[in-house]
Amino acid sequence: MFDFFKKKKKEDENKKEYLEETYQDDEVEEEWQIEDEYEEDFKPLEGGETLVFESSNADLEEEFSYDESEHNENLDSNHISTEDLTNSSDFNYEESNNYKKEEIYNQSYEESENKGFFGKLRDGLLKTRDQFSSQIKNLFTSNVKIDDEMYEELEDILISADIGMETTLAIVDSLRYEINERNIKDSDEIYPLLEEIMVRHLDRDNLDNDLNFRNNELAIILVIGVNGVGKTTTIGKLAYNLEKEGKSVMLAAADTFRAAAIEQLGEWADKANVEMIAHSEGADPSAVIFDAIKSAKNKDIDVLICDTAGRLHNKKNLMKELEKINKTIDSHAGSATRENLLVLDATTGQNAVNQLREFKNVTDITGLILTKLDGTAKGGIIFPLQYELNVPVKYIGLGEGIDNLEKFDSKSFVDAMF
Ligand SMILES: Nc1nc2c(ncn2[C@@H]2O[C@H](COP(=O)(O)OP(=O)(O)OP(=O)(O)O)[C@@H](O)[C@H]2O)c(=O)[nH]1
């Protein structure tokens, strides 16, 4: 699965220094029993090694030529080996190695490379458009009388597209106002006006839909989200996108809750041809991020994308875990530009809005990635997320392929809905 492993020396002094620097706050220290945890997490690990999963790259392979027998000798149970991964009962190496790589590349490259951004967006939003656009067209091209009944019908259509009550009412109010102001009598003219008003509502707060990068500064992206929303897939796609833009990317497998999460991320690291830093299942996520920051700095990496476990059922622990991760980043990469991106599954409709509300109570969310828009007619969910909760959508997922992640742009999105 991983083309080879590289082992990296870690001095015990660094660990001590890290613990001292990071955990000066008595309260946090007490609650987390940091000393114990870290002693366990960092227990060397004969030779004090951390595993770095390298992507397949001939040059790198030469540079860090990997001696498997040496690796096996030194491997500590606290870290993962290829064998652990391939032999684990819930992981089928053969299958996983063959499965998506081919599928994903064929599907993505052959079909999508020929299509421009807008073509892909329109394809991805087919289900949303099918439902929404046909209803809107029916309403406005049938010489409907511009009266309260028409506005009520429009409200129903917008709400059924998951646009949410608050945004729907705001859009319909604006439309009513504009129709009066412009003295529109012909219902045909309402169709483009509605499109214009919908874009305006998405853009109301001038939210920044781009990722936050500064030249020559490491950017650290924490990716948060509950199981199954498409977090791992999205990290792989994002790494691939950013690499294509010319940035060097590294992944940190800080969702250590399940071994399968680490394995799956490793697969995506391979597909996107980027490096991944991982410890074993149950390790301290902050320790993984600490190692990843060190490695990213040593290698002059532009973007470090960190997977995290987003288990909302234990909000207090999640909050503490994220606090600890943030503290680690502040202490060791204080000048890094930061993003906390929440991944939401569009097919869950209003549930995605509830998840954003919950996560906003737990941590600062700087942006959203809305996945699986290709599999739902609920694309309108993007409106309450941006308009009501004021969090910018930065990317949208339009399929399972590695290049099925697109930057979000309100004008193109609304165009593709109509
Ligand atoms: N159609 C479609 N499927 C997607 C998209 N993003 C992710 N998926 C699929 O959603 C499923 C779950 O994705 P994962 O990346 O495993 O989700 P996760 O949040 O990491 O889930 P856990 O590993 O259980 O925490 C997979 O089958 C993905 O292929 C998307 O944009 N469109």
XYZ file of C-alpha atoms and ligand atoms in Angstrom:
450
model
C 0.000 0.000 0.000
C 2.645 2.492 0.930
C 5.556 2.325 -1.385
C 8.061 2.485 1.361
C 8.631 3.713 4.863
C 11.153 6.136 6.051
C 12.173 6.201 9.654
C 13.048 9.448 11.267
C 15.113 10.011 14.402
C 13.355 11.835 17.158
C 15.346 12.974 20.130
C 13.841 12.408 23.537
C 14.887 15.918 24.469
C 12.488 17.288 21.915
C 9.656 15.412 23.473
C 10.428 16.742 26.915
C 10.795 20.246 25.587
C 7.507 19.842 23.766
C 5.673 18.681 26.861
C 7.058 21.490 28.960
C 6.336 24.172 26.400
C 2.913 22.980 25.403
C 1.385 22.136 28.710
C 2.059 24.927 31.083
C -1.580 25.401 31.805
C -2.166 23.475 35.023
C -5.840 22.967 34.414
C -5.452 21.461 30.992
C -2.472 19.489 32.209
C -4.450 18.014 35.037
C -7.467 17.151 32.948
C -5.531 15.431 30.263
C -2.993 13.726 32.478
C -0.544 14.802 29.920
C 2.577 13.415 31.481
C 1.171 9.909 31.550
C -0.337 10.118 28.124
C 2.754 11.418 26.504
C 5.053 9.088 28.248
C 3.001 6.330 26.760
C 2.677 7.856 23.339
C 6.250 8.792 22.984
C 7.675 5.779 24.715
C 10.481 4.896 22.482
C 10.055 3.285 20.385
C 13.493 1.872 20.235
C 15.561 4.539 18.684
C 12.705 7.021 19.109
C 11.198 6.723 15.651
C 8.124 8.035 14.010
C 6.792 6.544 10.864
C 6.558 8.704 7.850
C 4.574 7.291 4.990
C 6.134 8.469 1.823
C 4.336 8.639 -1.448
C 5.632 6.805 -4.455
C 8.352 8.917 -5.885
C 11.479 7.441 -7.371
C 13.751 10.282 -6.316
C 12.638 10.181 -2.741
C 12.890 6.432 -2.728
C 16.541 6.678 -3.602
C 17.175 9.332 -1.013
C 15.607 7.374 1.816
C 16.289 3.839 0.702
C 14.313 1.603 3.003
C 15.707 -1.513 4.604
C 12.742 -3.657 5.556
C 14.607 -5.956 7.944
C 15.955 -2.979 9.849
C 12.513 -1.489 9.903
C 10.939 -4.606 11.343
C 13.571 -4.902 14.025
C 13.089 -1.403 15.239
C 9.388 -1.121 14.940
C 7.597 -0.484 18.171
C 4.062 -1.612 18.842
C 3.070 1.990 19.219
C 3.578 2.597 15.535
C 2.123 0.996 12.468
C 3.838 -1.351 10.085
C 2.845 -2.234 6.579
C 2.166 -5.719 7.823
C -0.140 -4.498 10.551
C -2.043 -2.642 7.954
C -2.183 -5.344 5.357
C -2.909 -8.178 7.790
C -5.538 -6.418 9.790
C -8.794 -8.281 9.547
C -10.829 -5.376 8.302
C -8.380 -4.347 5.687
C -7.902 -6.080 2.368
C -4.693 -4.900 0.849
C -5.163 -6.551 -2.506
C -8.623 -5.236 -2.845
C -7.904 -1.762 -1.606
C -4.792 -1.453 -3.675
C -6.631 -2.265 -6.815
C -9.947 -0.831 -5.971
C -10.171 2.791 -6.364
C -6.812 3.806 -7.711
C -7.704 2.638 -11.165
C -11.350 3.444 -10.887
C -10.798 6.889 -9.504
C -8.183 7.881 -12.018
C -10.053 6.522 -14.997
C -13.275 8.069 -13.932
C -11.690 11.403 -13.105
C -9.130 11.896 -15.786
C -10.963 10.561 -18.775
C -14.339 12.006 -18.087
C -13.611 15.197 -16.291
C -10.369 16.458 -17.752
C -12.190 17.353 -20.933
C -14.863 19.252 -19.114
C -14.294 22.717 -17.803
C -15.069 23.733 -14.259
C -18.608 24.733 -15.138
C -19.312 21.498 -17.014
C -18.231 19.476 -14.000
C -20.268 21.665 -11.686
C -23.381 21.285 -13.828
C -22.924 17.524 -13.979
C -22.386 17.379 -10.227
C -25.484 19.416 -9.483
C -27.680 17.477 -11.887
C -30.023 16.165 -9.195
C -30.425 19.549 -7.532
C -30.983 21.270 -10.872
C -33.422 18.626 -12.095
C -35.728 19.261 -9.197
C -35.188 22.946 -8.558
C -34.827 24.397 -12.013
C -37.782 22.614 -13.578
C -40.112 23.779 -10.802
C -38.851 27.363 -11.053
C -39.178 27.329 -14.840
C -42.701 25.974 -14.631
C -43.650 28.699 -12.239
C -42.223 31.663 -14.119
C -42.699 30.707 -17.739
C -46.366 29.938 -17.471
C -47.525 33.517 -17.456
C -48.291 33.215 -13.808
C -49.937 36.175 -12.128
C -47.515 38.072 -9.919
C -49.422 37.880 -6.660
C -49.213 36.436 -3.143
C -50.010 32.975 -4.437
C -46.996 33.085 -6.748
C -44.728 34.164 -3.895
C -46.080 31.360 -1.714
C -45.450 28.823 -4.430
C -41.920 30.129 -4.806
C -41.395 29.822 -1.047
C -42.459 26.177 -1.211
C -40.011 25.459 -4.032
C -37.106 27.117 -2.227
C -37.852 25.344 1.037
C -38.150 21.986 -0.711
C -34.654 22.577 -2.167
C -33.358 22.800 1.428
C -32.678 26.496 1.214
C -34.023 26.918 4.733
C -36.830 29.069 6.087
C -34.832 32.174 7.023
C -32.984 32.401 3.708
C -36.125 31.571 1.731
C -38.076 34.387 3.344
C -35.198 36.802 2.801
C -34.905 35.847 -0.890
C -38.649 36.116 -1.481
C -38.798 39.498 0.295
C -35.972 40.837 -1.869
C -37.648 39.504 -4.977
C -40.938 41.150 -4.069
C -39.114 44.441 -3.458
C -37.161 44.301 -6.747
C -40.243 43.388 -8.768
C -42.009 46.455 -7.397
C -38.983 48.712 -7.807
C -38.357 47.639 -11.402
C -42.055 47.552 -12.164
C -41.845 44.050 -13.600
C -45.115 42.821 -15.100
C -43.934 39.868 -17.131
C -43.233 36.711 -15.117
C -40.542 35.677 -17.668
C -38.337 38.432 -16.308
C -38.480 37.021 -12.807
C -36.366 33.968 -13.611
C -33.037 35.826 -14.142
C -33.874 38.254 -11.354
C -34.303 35.393 -8.896
C -30.914 33.991 -9.922
C -29.304 37.385 -9.331
C -30.933 37.719 -5.901
C -29.877 34.230 -4.841
C -26.232 34.994 -5.681
C -26.511 38.265 -3.761
C -27.739 36.401 -0.687
C -24.857 33.943 -0.815
C -22.453 36.873 -1.115
C -24.144 39.073 1.464
C -21.423 38.927 4.076
C -18.472 39.001 1.694
C -17.229 35.772 3.177
C -13.809 34.639 2.057
C -14.305 31.476 0.047
C -10.580 30.985 -0.566
C -8.194 29.101 1.645
C -5.938 31.227 3.766
C -2.346 31.038 2.469
C 0.595 33.381 2.922
C 3.756 33.214 0.905
C 6.584 31.338 2.577
C 4.484 30.405 5.595
C 3.409 26.905 6.464
C -0.389 26.608 6.212
C -2.059 24.182 8.611
C -5.510 22.890 7.770
C -7.396 20.978 10.453
C -10.114 18.892 8.878
C -13.000 18.178 11.201
C -16.225 16.250 10.701
C -18.238 13.286 11.926
C -17.735 9.782 10.542
C -18.947 9.079 7.063
C -19.283 12.642 5.810
C -16.394 12.114 3.382
C -13.575 13.580 5.452
C -10.813 11.187 4.397
C -11.790 11.270 0.742
C -11.917 15.057 0.868
C -8.445 15.301 2.410
C -7.090 13.140 -0.418
C -8.809 15.288 -3.036
C -7.672 18.507 -1.380
C -4.067 17.299 -1.233
C -4.280 16.414 -4.918
C -5.788 19.823 -5.790
C -3.185 21.779 -3.861
C -0.328 19.732 -5.329
C -1.709 20.480 -8.772
C -1.561 24.178 -7.872
C 2.148 23.712 -7.194
C 2.074 23.480 -3.393
C 3.902 20.802 -1.452
C 1.510 18.969 0.840
C 1.846 16.644 3.822
C -0.887 14.778 5.699
C -1.103 14.130 9.435
C -3.222 11.149 10.483
C -4.479 12.684 13.719
C -7.749 10.754 13.697
C -6.213 7.983 15.751
C -9.537 6.683 17.015
C -9.714 3.859 14.475
C -6.850 2.092 12.718
C -8.988 1.969 9.580
C -9.058 5.767 9.455
C -5.250 5.863 9.389
C -5.074 3.149 6.731
C -7.624 4.870 4.547
C -5.829 8.188 4.781
C -2.602 6.418 3.833
C -4.279 5.186 0.680
C -5.265 8.690 -0.259
C -1.764 9.955 0.531
C -0.512 7.428 -1.989
C -3.052 8.401 -4.610
C -2.346 12.086 -4.197
C 1.389 11.330 -4.108
C 2.003 13.108 -0.811
C 3.653 12.120 2.433
C 1.746 11.170 5.572
C 2.814 11.210 9.212
C 1.054 8.649 11.384
C 1.244 6.942 14.748
C -0.816 3.930 15.674
C -4.465 3.635 16.662
C -5.141 5.213 20.049
C -2.085 7.487 19.965
C -2.398 11.093 21.084
C -3.539 13.193 18.094
C -1.482 16.140 19.353
C 1.642 13.994 19.320
C 0.972 13.117 15.680
C 0.538 16.787 14.845
C 3.671 17.712 16.750
C 5.690 15.240 14.674
C 4.006 16.360 11.469
C 4.800 20.019 12.126
C 8.460 19.183 12.732
C 8.642 17.124 9.600
C 6.775 19.709 7.515
C 9.134 22.436 8.674
C 12.227 20.347 7.987
C 11.020 19.617 4.504
C 9.767 23.090 3.720
C 6.247 21.843 3.126
C 3.663 24.471 2.124
C 0.497 22.860 3.456
C -0.026 20.406 6.287
C -3.506 18.855 6.222
C -4.479 17.222 9.518
C -7.249 14.661 9.810
C -9.018 14.760 13.176
C -11.627 12.603 14.875
C -14.931 14.442 15.005
C -16.965 12.485 17.465
C -19.721 14.843 18.470
C -21.360 12.434 20.875
C -18.702 13.378 23.385
C -18.572 17.097 22.918
C -16.467 17.786 25.986
C -13.721 15.415 24.925
C -13.807 16.648 21.368
C -13.444 20.201 22.599
C -10.500 19.239 24.778
C -8.852 17.316 21.980
C -9.168 20.252 19.599
C -7.958 22.673 22.266
C -4.903 20.547 22.839
C -4.213 20.289 19.099
C -4.578 24.063 18.743
C -2.202 24.605 21.624
C 0.348 22.304 20.021
C 0.091 24.223 16.757
C 0.330 27.591 18.523
C 3.439 26.486 20.391
C 5.254 24.916 17.497
C 3.930 26.636 14.404
C 2.674 29.934 15.777
C 3.284 31.792 12.528
C 1.477 29.218 10.382
C -1.662 30.333 8.568
C -4.605 28.360 9.861
C -7.860 26.892 8.644
C -10.319 24.763 10.595
C -12.461 23.202 7.909
C -15.635 21.340 8.763
C -16.696 18.659 6.289
C -20.462 18.257 5.892
C -22.431 15.731 3.875
C -24.942 17.543 1.634
C -27.176 14.476 1.387
C -28.093 14.918 5.061
C -29.836 18.226 4.304
C -30.814 20.197 7.399
C -28.766 17.828 9.542
C -25.660 19.429 8.033
C -26.874 22.782 9.366
C -27.311 21.275 12.828
C -23.830 19.793 12.691
C -22.334 23.169 11.833
C -24.199 24.731 14.782
C -22.841 22.057 17.113
C -19.267 22.300 15.870
C -19.353 26.085 16.070
C -20.061 25.673 19.772
C -17.014 23.457 20.127
C -14.373 25.283 18.085
C -13.715 28.058 15.623
C -14.730 26.926 12.130
C -13.108 28.997 9.373
C -14.718 27.254 6.424
C -16.772 24.369 5.113
C -16.393 21.628 2.587
C -19.746 20.312 1.432
C -19.481 16.780 0.049
C -21.681 14.473 -2.036
C -23.513 17.253 -3.836
C -23.593 14.915 -6.833
C -25.747 12.452 -4.934
C -28.496 14.760 -3.774
C -31.199 17.197 -4.790
C -30.522 19.075 -1.545
C -27.858 21.399 -3.012
C -29.766 24.385 -1.641
C -28.391 23.524 1.784
C -25.434 25.720 0.937
C -27.659 28.802 1.491
C -28.419 28.413 5.203
C -24.789 27.424 5.848
C -23.449 30.652 4.379
C -26.365 33.047 4.804
C -27.706 32.030 8.200
C -24.590 30.713 9.910
C -22.057 32.949 8.154
C -19.434 30.312 7.516
C -17.923 30.321 4.021
C -18.079 27.204 1.885
C -14.561 26.751 0.502
C -14.889 23.572 -1.546
C -17.643 21.274 -2.763
C -17.408 17.534 -3.399
C -18.984 16.434 -6.666
C -18.050 12.757 -6.799
C -15.784 10.071 -5.425
C -12.924 10.668 -7.862
C -9.707 12.342 -6.821
C -10.401 15.424 -8.914
C -14.043 15.759 -7.936
C -13.448 18.579 -5.478
C -14.096 22.101 -6.718
C -13.541 25.523 -5.242
C -16.843 27.056 -4.296
C -17.982 30.103 -6.205
C -21.460 31.474 -5.550
C -22.179 32.763 -9.059
C -21.188 29.509 -10.777
C -23.019 27.476 -8.169
C -26.320 29.322 -8.606
C -25.879 29.291 -12.402
C -25.508 25.518 -12.244
C -28.679 25.223 -10.150
C -30.759 27.002 -12.811
N -20.764 10.686 -4.425
C -19.845 11.160 -3.567
N -19.344 10.353 -2.633
C -18.419 10.855 -1.790
C -17.975 12.199 -1.868
N -17.067 12.381 -0.873
C -16.942 11.197 -0.236
N -17.765 10.270 -0.774
C -17.972 8.880 -0.381
O -18.472 8.846 0.958
C -18.047 7.673 1.614
C -17.446 8.041 2.961
O -16.262 8.781 2.707
P -15.030 8.800 3.729
O -14.018 9.689 3.151
O -14.640 7.418 4.103
O -15.739 9.464 4.966
P -15.135 9.775 6.394
O -15.828 10.967 6.870
O -13.667 9.797 6.360
O -15.643 8.508 7.172
P -14.910 7.687 8.311
O -13.661 7.146 7.680
O -15.916 6.626 8.664
O -14.655 8.669 9.397
C -17.064 6.993 0.667
O -17.731 5.971 -0.013
C -16.683 8.090 -0.313
O -16.307 7.604 -1.574
C -18.546 13.054 -2.875
O -18.265 14.245 -2.999
N -19.473 12.471 -3.695
